[in-house]
Coordinates of C-alpha atoms in Angstrom, one line a residue:
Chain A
X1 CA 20.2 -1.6 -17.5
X2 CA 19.0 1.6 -15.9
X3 CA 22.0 4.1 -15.0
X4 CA 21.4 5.9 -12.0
X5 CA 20.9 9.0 -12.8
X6 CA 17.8 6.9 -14.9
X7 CA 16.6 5.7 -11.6
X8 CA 16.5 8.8 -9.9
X9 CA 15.1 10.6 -12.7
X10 CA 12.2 8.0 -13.0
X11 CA 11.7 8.0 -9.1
X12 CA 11.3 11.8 -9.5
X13 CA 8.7 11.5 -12.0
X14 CA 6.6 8.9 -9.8
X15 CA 7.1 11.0 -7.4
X16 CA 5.0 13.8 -9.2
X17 CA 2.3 11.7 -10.2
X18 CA 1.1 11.7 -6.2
X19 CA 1.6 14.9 -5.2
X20 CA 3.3 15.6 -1.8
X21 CA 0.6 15.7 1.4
X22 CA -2.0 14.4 -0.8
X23 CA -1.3 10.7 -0.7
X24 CA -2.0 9.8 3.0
X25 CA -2.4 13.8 4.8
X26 CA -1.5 13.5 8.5
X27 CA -0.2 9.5 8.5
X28 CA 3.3 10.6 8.8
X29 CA 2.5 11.9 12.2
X30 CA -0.3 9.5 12.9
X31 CA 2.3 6.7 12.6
X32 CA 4.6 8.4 14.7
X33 CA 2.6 8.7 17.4
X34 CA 1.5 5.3 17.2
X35 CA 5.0 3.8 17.0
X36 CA 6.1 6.1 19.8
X37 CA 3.4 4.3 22.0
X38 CA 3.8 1.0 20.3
X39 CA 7.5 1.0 21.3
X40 CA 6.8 1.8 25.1
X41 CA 4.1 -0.6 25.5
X42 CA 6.9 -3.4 23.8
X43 CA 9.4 -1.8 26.2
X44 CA 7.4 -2.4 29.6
X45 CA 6.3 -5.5 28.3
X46 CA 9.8 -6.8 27.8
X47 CA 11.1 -5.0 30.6
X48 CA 8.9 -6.6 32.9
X49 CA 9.3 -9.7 31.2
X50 CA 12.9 -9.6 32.2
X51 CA 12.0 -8.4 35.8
X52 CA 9.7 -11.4 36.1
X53 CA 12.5 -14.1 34.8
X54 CA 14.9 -12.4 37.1
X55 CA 12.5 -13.2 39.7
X56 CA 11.8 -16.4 38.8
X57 CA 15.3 -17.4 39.9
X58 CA 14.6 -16.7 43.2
X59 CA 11.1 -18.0 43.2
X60 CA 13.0 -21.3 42.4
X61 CA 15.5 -21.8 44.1
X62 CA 16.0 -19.3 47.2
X63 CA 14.4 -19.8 50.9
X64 CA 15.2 -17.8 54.1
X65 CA 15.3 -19.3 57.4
X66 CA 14.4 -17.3 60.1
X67 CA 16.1 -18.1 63.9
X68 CA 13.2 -16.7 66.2
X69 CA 14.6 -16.9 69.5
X70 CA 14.3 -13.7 72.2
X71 CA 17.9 -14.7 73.8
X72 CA 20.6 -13.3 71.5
X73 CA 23.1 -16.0 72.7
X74 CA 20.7 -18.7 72.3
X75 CA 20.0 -17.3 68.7
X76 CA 23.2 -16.8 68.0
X77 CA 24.2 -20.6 68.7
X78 CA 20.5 -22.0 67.0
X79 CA 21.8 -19.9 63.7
X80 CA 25.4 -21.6 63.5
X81 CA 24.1 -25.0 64.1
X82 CA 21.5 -24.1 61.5
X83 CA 23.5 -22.7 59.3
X84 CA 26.3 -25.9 60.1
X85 CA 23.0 -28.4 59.5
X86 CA 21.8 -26.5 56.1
X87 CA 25.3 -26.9 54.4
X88 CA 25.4 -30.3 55.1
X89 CA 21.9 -30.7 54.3
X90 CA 21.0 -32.2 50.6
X91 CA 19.5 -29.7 48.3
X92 CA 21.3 -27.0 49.2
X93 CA 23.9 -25.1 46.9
X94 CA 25.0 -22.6 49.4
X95 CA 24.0 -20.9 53.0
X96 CA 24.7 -17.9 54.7
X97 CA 23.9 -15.6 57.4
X98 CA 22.7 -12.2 56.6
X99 CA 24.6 -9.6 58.4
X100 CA 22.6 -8.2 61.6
X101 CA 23.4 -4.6 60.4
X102 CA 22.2 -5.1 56.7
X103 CA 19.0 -6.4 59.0
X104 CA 19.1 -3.6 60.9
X105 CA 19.5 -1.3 58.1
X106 CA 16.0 -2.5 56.3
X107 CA 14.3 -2.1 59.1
X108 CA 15.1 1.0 60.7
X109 CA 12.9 3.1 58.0
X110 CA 9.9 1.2 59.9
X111 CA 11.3 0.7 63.1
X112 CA 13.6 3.7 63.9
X113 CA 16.6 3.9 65.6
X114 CA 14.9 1.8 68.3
X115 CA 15.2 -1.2 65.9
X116 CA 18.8 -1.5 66.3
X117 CA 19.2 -0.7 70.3
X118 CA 19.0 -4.5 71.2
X119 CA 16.1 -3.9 73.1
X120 CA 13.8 -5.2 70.6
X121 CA 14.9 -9.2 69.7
X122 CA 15.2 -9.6 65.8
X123 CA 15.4 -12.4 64.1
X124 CA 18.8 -13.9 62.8
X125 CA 17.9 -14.7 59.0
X126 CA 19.9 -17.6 56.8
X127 CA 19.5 -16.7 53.1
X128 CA 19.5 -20.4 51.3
X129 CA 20.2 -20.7 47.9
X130 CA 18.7 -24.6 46.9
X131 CA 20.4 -26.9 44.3
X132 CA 17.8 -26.5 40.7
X133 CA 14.9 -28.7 40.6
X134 CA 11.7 -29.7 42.6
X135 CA 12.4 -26.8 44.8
X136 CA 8.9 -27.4 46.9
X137 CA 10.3 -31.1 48.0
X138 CA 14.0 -29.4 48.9
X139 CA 12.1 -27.1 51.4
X140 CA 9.4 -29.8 52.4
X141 CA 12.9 -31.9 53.5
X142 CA 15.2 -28.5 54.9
X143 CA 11.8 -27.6 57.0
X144 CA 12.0 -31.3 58.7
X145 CA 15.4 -31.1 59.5
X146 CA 15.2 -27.5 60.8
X147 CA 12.2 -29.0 63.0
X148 CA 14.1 -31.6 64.5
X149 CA 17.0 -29.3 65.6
X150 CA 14.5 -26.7 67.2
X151 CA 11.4 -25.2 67.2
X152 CA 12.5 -22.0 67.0
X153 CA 13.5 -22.4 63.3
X154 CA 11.4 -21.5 60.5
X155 CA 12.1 -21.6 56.4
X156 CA 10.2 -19.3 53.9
X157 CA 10.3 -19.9 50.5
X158 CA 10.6 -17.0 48.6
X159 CA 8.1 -17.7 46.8
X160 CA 5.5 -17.7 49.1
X161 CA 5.9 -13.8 49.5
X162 CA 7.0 -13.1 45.7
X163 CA 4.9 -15.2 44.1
X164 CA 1.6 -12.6 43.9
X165 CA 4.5 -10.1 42.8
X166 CA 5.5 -12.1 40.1
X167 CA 1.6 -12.7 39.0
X168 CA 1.1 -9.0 39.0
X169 CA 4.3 -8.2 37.0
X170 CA 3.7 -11.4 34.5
X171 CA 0.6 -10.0 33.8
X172 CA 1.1 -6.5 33.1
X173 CA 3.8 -7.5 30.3
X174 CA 0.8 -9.5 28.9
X175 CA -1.1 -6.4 29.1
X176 CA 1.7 -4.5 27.3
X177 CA 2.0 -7.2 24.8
X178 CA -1.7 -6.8 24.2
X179 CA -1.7 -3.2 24.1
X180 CA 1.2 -3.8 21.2
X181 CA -1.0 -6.0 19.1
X182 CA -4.1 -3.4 19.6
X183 CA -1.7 -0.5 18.3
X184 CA -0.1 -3.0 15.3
X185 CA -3.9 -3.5 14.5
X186 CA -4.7 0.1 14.9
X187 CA -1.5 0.9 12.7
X188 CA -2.9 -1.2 10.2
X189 CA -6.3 0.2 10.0
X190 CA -5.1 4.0 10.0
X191 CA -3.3 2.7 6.3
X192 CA -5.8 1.2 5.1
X193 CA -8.2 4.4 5.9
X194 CA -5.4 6.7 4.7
X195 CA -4.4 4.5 1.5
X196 CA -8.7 4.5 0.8
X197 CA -9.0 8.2 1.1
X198 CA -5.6 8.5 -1.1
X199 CA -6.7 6.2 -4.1
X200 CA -10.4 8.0 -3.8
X201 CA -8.5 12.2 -3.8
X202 CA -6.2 10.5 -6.6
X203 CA -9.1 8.7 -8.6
X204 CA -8.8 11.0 -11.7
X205 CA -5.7 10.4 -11.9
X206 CA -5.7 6.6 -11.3
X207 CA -8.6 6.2 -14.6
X208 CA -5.9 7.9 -16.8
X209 CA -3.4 5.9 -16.1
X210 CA -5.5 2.7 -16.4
X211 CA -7.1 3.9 -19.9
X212 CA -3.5 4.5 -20.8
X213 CA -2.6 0.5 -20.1
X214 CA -1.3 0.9 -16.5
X215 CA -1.6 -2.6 -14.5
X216 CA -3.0 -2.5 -11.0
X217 CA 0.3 -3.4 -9.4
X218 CA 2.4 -0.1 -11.2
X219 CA -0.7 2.1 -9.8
X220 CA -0.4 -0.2 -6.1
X221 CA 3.2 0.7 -6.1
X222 CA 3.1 4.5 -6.5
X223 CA 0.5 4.3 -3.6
X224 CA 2.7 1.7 -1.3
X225 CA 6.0 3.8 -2.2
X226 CA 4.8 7.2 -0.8
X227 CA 2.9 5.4 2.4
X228 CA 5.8 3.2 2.8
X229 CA 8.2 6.6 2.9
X230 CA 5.7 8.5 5.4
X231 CA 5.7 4.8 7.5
X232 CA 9.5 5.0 7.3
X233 CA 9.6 8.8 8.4
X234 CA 6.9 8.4 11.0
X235 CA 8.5 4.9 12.7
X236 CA 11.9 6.7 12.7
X237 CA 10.8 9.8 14.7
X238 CA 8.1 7.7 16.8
X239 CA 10.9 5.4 17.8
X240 CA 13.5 8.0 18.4
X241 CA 11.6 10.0 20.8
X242 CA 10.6 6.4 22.4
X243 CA 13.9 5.7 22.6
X244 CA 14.6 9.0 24.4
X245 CA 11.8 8.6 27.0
X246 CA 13.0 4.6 28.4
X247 CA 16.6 6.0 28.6
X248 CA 15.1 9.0 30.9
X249 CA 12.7 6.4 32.8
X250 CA 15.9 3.6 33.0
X251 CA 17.7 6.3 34.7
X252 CA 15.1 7.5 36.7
X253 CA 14.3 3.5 37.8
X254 CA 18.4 3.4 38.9
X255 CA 18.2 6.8 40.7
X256 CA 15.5 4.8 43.4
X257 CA 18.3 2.7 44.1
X258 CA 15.1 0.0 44.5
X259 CA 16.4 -4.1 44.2
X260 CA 12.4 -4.6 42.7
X261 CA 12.5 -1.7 40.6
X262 CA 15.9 -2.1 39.1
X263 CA 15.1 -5.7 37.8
X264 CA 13.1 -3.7 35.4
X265 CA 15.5 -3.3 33.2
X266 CA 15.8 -4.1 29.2
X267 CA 18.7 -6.4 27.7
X268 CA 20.2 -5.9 25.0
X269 CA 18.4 -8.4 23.1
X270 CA 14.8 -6.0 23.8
X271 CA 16.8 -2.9 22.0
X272 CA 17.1 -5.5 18.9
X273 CA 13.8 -6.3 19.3
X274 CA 12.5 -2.9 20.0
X275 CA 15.0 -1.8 17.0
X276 CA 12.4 -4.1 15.1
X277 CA 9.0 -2.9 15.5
X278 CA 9.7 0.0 12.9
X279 CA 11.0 -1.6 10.6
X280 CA 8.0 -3.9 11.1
X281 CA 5.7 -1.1 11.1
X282 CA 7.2 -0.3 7.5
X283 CA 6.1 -3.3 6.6
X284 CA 2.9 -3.1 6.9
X285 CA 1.9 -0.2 6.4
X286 CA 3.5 -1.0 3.0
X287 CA 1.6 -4.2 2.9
X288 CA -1.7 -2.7 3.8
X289 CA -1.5 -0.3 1.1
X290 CA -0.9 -2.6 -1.5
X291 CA -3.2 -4.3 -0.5
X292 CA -6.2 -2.2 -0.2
X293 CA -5.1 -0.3 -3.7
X294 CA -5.2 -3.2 -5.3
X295 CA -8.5 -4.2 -3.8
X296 CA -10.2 -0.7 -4.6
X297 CA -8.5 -0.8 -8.4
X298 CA -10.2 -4.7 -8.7
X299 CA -13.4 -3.1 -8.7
X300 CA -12.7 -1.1 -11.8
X301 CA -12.2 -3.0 -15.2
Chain B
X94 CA -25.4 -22.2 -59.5
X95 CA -23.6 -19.5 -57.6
X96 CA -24.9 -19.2 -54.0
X97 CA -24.3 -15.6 -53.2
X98 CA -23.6 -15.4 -49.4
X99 CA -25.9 -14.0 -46.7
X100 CA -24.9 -11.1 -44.5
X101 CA -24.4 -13.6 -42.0
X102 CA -22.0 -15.4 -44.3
X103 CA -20.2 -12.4 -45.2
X104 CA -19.8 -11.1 -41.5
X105 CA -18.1 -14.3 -40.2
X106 CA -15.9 -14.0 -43.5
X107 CA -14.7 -10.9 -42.5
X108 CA -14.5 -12.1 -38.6
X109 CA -11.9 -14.1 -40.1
X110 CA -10.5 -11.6 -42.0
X111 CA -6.9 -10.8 -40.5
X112 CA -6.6 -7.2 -41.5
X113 CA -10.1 -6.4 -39.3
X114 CA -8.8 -4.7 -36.6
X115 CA -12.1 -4.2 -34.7
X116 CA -15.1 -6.4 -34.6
X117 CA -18.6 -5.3 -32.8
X118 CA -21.3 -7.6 -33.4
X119 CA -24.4 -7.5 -32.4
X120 CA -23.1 -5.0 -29.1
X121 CA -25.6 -3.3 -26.7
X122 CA -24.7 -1.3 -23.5
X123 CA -26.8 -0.5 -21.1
X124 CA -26.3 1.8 -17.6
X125 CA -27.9 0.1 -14.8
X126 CA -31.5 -0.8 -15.6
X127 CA -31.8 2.4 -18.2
X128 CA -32.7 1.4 -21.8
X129 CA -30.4 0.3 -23.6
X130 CA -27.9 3.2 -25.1
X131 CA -26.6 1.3 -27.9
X132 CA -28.4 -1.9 -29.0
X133 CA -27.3 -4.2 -32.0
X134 CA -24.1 -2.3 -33.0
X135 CA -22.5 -4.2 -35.9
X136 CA -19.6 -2.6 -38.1
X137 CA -16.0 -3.8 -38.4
X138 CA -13.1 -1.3 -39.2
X139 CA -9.8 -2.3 -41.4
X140 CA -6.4 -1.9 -40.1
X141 CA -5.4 1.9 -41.2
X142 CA -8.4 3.2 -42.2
X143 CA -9.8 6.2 -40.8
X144 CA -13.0 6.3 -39.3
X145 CA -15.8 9.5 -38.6
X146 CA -18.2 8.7 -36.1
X147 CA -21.5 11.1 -35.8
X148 CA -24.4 11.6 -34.5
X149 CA -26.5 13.6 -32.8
X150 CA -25.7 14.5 -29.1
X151 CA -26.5 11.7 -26.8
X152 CA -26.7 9.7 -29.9
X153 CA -24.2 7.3 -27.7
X154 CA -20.9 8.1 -29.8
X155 CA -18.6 8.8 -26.0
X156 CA -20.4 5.1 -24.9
X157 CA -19.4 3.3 -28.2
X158 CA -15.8 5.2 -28.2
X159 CA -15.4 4.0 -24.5
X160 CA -15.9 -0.1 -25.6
X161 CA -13.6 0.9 -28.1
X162 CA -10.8 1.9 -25.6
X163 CA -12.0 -0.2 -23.3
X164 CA -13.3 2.0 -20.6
X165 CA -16.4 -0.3 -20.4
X166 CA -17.2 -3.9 -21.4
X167 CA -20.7 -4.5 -23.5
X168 CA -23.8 -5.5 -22.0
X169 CA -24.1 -7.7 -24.8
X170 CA -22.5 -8.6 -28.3
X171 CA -19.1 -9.6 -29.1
X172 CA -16.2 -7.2 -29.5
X173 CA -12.5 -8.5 -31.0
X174 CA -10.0 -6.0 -31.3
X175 CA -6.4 -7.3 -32.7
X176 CA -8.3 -10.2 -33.7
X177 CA -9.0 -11.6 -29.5
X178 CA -12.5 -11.5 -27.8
X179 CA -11.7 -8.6 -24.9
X180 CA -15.4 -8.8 -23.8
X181 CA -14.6 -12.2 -22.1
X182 CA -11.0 -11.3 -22.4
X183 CA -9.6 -11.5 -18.4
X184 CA -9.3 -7.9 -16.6
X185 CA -5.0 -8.9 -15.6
X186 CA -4.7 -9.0 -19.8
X187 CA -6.4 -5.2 -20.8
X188 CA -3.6 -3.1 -19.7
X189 CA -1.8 -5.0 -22.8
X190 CA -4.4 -3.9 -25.2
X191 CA -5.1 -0.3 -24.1
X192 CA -1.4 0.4 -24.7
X193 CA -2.0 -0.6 -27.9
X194 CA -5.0 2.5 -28.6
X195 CA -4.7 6.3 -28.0
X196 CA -7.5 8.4 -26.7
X197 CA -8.3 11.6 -26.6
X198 CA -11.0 12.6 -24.2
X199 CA -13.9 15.0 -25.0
X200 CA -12.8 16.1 -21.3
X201 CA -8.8 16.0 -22.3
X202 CA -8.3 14.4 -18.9
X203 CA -4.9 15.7 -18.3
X204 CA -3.8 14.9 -15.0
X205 CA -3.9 18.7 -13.2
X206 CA -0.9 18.4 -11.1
X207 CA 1.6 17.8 -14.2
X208 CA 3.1 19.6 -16.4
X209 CA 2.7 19.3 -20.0
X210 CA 5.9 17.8 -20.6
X211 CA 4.8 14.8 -18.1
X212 CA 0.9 14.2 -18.8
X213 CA 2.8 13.7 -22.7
X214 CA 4.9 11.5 -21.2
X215 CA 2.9 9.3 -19.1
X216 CA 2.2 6.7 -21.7
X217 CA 5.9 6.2 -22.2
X218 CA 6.8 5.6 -18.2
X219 CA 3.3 3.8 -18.0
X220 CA 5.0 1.5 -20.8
X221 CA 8.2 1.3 -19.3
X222 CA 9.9 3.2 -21.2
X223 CA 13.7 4.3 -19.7
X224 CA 14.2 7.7 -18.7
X225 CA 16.8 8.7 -20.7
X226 CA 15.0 7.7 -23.6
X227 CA 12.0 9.4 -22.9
X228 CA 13.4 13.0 -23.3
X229 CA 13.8 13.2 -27.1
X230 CA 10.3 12.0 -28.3
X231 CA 8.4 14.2 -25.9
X232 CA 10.1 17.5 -26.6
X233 CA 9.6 16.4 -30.6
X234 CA 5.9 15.8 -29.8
X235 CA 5.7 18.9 -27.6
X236 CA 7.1 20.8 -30.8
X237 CA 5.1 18.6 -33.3
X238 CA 1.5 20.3 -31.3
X239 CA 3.3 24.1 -31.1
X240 CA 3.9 24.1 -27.7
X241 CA 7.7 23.7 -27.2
X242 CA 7.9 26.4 -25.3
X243 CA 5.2 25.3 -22.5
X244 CA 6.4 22.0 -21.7
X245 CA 6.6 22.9 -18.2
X246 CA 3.3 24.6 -17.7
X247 CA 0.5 22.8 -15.7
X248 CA -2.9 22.2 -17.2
X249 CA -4.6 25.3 -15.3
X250 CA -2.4 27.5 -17.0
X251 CA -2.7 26.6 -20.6
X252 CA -5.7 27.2 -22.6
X253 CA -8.5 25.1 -23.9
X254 CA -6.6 24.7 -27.3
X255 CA -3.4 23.7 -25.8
X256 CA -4.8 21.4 -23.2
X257 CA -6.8 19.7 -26.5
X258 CA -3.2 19.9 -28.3
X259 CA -1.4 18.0 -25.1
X260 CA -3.9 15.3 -25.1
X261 CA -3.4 14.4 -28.9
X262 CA 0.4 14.5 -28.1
X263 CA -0.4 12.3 -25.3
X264 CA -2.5 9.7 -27.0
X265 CA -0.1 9.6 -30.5
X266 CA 3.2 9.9 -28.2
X267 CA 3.3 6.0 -27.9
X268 CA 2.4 5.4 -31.6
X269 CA -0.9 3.7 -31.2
X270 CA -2.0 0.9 -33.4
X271 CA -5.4 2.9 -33.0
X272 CA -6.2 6.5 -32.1
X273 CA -10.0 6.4 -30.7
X274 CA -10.8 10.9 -30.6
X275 CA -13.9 11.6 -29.1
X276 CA -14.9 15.7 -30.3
X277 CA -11.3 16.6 -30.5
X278 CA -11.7 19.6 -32.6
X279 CA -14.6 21.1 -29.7
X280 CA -12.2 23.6 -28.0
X281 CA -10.2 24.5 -31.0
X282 CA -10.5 27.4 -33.9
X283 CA -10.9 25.7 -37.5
X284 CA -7.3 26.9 -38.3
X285 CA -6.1 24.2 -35.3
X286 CA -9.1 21.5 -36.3
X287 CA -7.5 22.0 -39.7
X288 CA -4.3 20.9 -38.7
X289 CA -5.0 18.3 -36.1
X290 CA -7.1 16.6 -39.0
X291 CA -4.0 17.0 -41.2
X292 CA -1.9 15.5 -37.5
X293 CA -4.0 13.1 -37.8
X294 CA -4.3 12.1 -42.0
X295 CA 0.3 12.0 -41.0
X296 CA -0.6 9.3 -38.2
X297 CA -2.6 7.4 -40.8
X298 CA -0.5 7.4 -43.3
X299 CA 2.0 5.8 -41.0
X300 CA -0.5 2.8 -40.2
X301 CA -2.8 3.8 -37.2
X302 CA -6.2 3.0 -37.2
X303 CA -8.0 6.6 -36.4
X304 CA -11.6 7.2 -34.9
X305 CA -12.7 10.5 -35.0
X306 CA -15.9 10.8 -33.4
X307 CA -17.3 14.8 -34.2
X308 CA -20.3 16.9 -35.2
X309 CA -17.9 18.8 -37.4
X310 CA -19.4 17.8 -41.0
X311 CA -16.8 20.1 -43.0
X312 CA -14.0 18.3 -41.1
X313 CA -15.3 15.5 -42.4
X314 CA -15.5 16.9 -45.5
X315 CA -11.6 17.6 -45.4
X316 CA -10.1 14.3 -44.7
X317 CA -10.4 12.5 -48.3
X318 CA -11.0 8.7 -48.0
X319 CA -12.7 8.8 -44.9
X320 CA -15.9 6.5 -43.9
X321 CA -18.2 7.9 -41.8
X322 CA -20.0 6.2 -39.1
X323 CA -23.9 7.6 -38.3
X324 CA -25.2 6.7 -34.1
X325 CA -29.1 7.4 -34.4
X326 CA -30.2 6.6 -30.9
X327 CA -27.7 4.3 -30.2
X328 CA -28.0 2.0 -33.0
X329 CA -25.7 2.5 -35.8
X330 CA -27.6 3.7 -39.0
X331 CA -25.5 2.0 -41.9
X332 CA -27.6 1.2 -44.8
X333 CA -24.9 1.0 -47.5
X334 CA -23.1 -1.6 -45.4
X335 CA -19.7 -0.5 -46.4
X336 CA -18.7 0.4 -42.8
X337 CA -19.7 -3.5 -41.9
X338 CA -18.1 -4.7 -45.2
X339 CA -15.3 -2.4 -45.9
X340 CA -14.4 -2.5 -49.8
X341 CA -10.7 -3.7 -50.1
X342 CA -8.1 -1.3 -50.5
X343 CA -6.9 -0.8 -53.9
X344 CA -3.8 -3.6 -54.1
X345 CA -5.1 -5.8 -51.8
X346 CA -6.6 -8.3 -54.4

């Protein structure tokens, strides 16, 4: 069995058969950039994915009733016997009335300081969280009973105002997800241009070694070795500096203090999976040299 | 009445015969849709013996050398070497066989980005050879040609008589069953030609088959024992037969 020192000693000498920044020229960086932008596409895709799951939980199961009524007292009383009605009411895991001043608060950026004088009759509002399942019928049901106790009472799903939202964001995270495929393909193609143009400068070379009894897989694996190590460098740096830039936007996202823009957000799960793309990208760009060396050395005898 | 066998006869004998350790019969090459650069090639060479092959230039001596190491596969004909068929042999199973013959290019072919020391040692890694054992028969080989002290130097910076010397090292390093030498006495003085012949009589006398293609009539003159091989416009030009037939070796009988 080889000792070590063997190993190393033999890895040295492969090493000198492909010279250094002859084998594959700029692909280190090449790679780097494109893991760099395949990591932030597969970072927005599973960031909005999460922001769109998070969603969906409200898009299920949560409804506001709105208590439109001009007199405050008789608006006041319609939201507690509302409010009495929806707890009782079948469907419904929990109910409660959203404080006037956190009302207030959203709307005074529109509104101004008018908004909150009394003069102008808001709505009382009943957030309604609904029991899981067949939320449509739970609503179709609450907006009966609501009827019967007064016109005046109206339920929203959230849904109905989210639901375009939700589209929008669904479908950029399949745009990211497509723009990750596009940039595995284009990673792919770059090695298979790079590994060409490396068994063409190293052709010389590559007829010695064959007249000298040299099997086309030991010639594929000097090629995949030294593109897999420039893969390897150029994932590492590409995904650092990625890594660096959805830390900076996270923070920036938290610093808007936005409820829509903070459920953009990647779990811990996406760093594992964003942890794999390089070592994915290694991969193939290992695989894709192989292959296409031992494609161009089939055509030789 | 004694039927005295045919050439026919007599070639398939010797097809058979086990110490034959290349075969051509009936080979012809041709590039693309050229003429044909060697056409009807016949001749079979005994294990150990040591072969000139001449012929004026473009005569095809490179193209026959290069079926020999099997740079190229025939047009036409059958070729055994070790006793298999490698013209229909499968392309995964040549790397096996080329191991088994040295060459030394006309062109050296050293690769330029190594140093002596490696380019000599690339048919030991290329066999798998371990590291550590590697060390000792390159620096003897290195010493063997006279260059011990440029093991490190790359190809650029030796001259045309070392570079030669490094690709003999190369092709005997792995002890070759045969050496295939196409012109390797072109870029030397005749004191070096001298002594790569006598390199070469040393490597024989150990057992390898050598194949010497040259111009170089008083080198052929030198190596005693010799048979010599004529190309005349790629067809071989043998009219004693002996190169087809080889007369046994004394002892054999």
């Amino acid at each position: 069995m080889a000792s070590r020192a063997d190993r190393r000693a033999a890895a040295a000498a492969r090493h000198r058969l492909l010279p250094g920044g002859r084998v594959a020229g700029p692909m280190l960086w090449i790679i780097a950039i494109m893991m760099f932008l395949t990591v932030l596409a597969a970072a927005a895709g599973l960031g909005l994915g999460a922001a769109v799951q998070s969603m969906s939980a409200d898009l299920a199961g949560r409804a506001s009733v709105q208590v439109v009524e001009a007199n405050p007292q008789q608006r006041d009383q319609l939201a507690a016997r509302a409010l009495t009605a929806l707890r009782g009411a079948d469907g419904v895991q929990a109910a409660a009335a959203v404080d006037p001043a956190l009302l207030a608060d959203q709307i005074r950026p529109w509104l101004g300081e008018e908004a909150t004088s009394g003069d102008l009759p808001l709505p009382a509002l009943i957030d309604v969280t609904l029991t899981p399942g067949d939320a449509d019928a739970k609503v179709a049901r609450l907006r009966r009973l609501l009827g019967g106790l007064s016109p005046s009472l109206r339920i929203e799903p959230h849904a109905a105002f989210l639901l375009p939202l939700a589209g929008l964001l669904s479908a950029l995270g399949w745009l990211a997800a497509g723009v990750v495929l596009l940039m595995t393909l284009a990673t792919g193609a770059v090695v298979v241009l790079a590994a060409r143009g490396a068994h063409d400068s190293h052709r010389g070379t590559i007829e010695v070694l064959h007249l000298m009894g040299s099997t086309d897989v030991q010639i594929a694996r000097l090629f995949q070795r030294r593109i897999g190590l420039d893969a390897m460098l150029g994932s590492a740096l590409g995904f650092a500096f990625a890594a660096f830039v959805i830390l900076l936007i996270g923070l920036r996202l938290s610093a808007t203090g936005s409820e829509l823009l903070g459920a953009v957000r990647l779990p811990p799960i996406s760093w594992v999976v964003l942890a794999l793309l390089p070592v994915a990208g290694v991969l193939l760009a290992t695989l894709a040299a192989r292959w296409t060396v031992l494609r161009a050395l089939g055509r030789a005898l | 009445m004694a039927v005295v066998p045919g050439n026919r006869e007599r070639a398939s004998a010797i097809f058979q015969d086990m110490s034959a350790i290349v075969q051509f019969e009936n080979v012809g090459l041709r590039y693309g849709l050229d003429s044909e650069t060697l056409s009807d090639v016949s001749f079979t060479l005994a294990g150990g013996g040591f072969y000139f092959l001449t012929g004026a230039s473009g005569a095809g001596k490179t193209s026959l050398l290069k079926l020999l190491y099997l740079a190229q596969r025939p047009s036409r004909g059958v070729i055994r070497l070790f006793g298999e068929d490698v013209v229909t042999l499968p392309r995964k199973r040549l790397p096996g066989f080329r191991r088994r013959i040295g060459v030394v290019f006309q062109d050296f072919r050293l690769v330029p980005h190594l140093s002596a020391y490696d380019n000599i040692a690339l048919p030991l890694r290329v066999a798998g050879m371990e590291e550590g054992e590697i060390d000792a028969p390159v620096t003897e080989m290195l010493n063997w040609v006279g260059l011990g002290d440029r093991g490190q130097a790359r190809p650029a910076t030796l001259s045309g008589g070392e570079q030669q010397r490094v690709a003999i090292a190369r092709a005997v390093i792995g002890r070759p069953e045969i050496l295939v030498a196409d012109e390797p006495t072109g870029n030397v003085d005749a004191d070096m030609a001298r002594r790569l012949m006598t390199l070469f009589e040393a490597l024989n006398r150990l057992g390898t088959t050598i194949v010497v293609a040259t111009h170089d009539l008083p080198l052929i003159a030198q190596v005693s024992g010799a048979q010599m091989m004529r190309l005349d416009k790629g067809r071989l030009a043998d009219p004693t037969g002996s190169l087809r037939y080889p007369p046994r070796q004394q002892g054999s009988e």
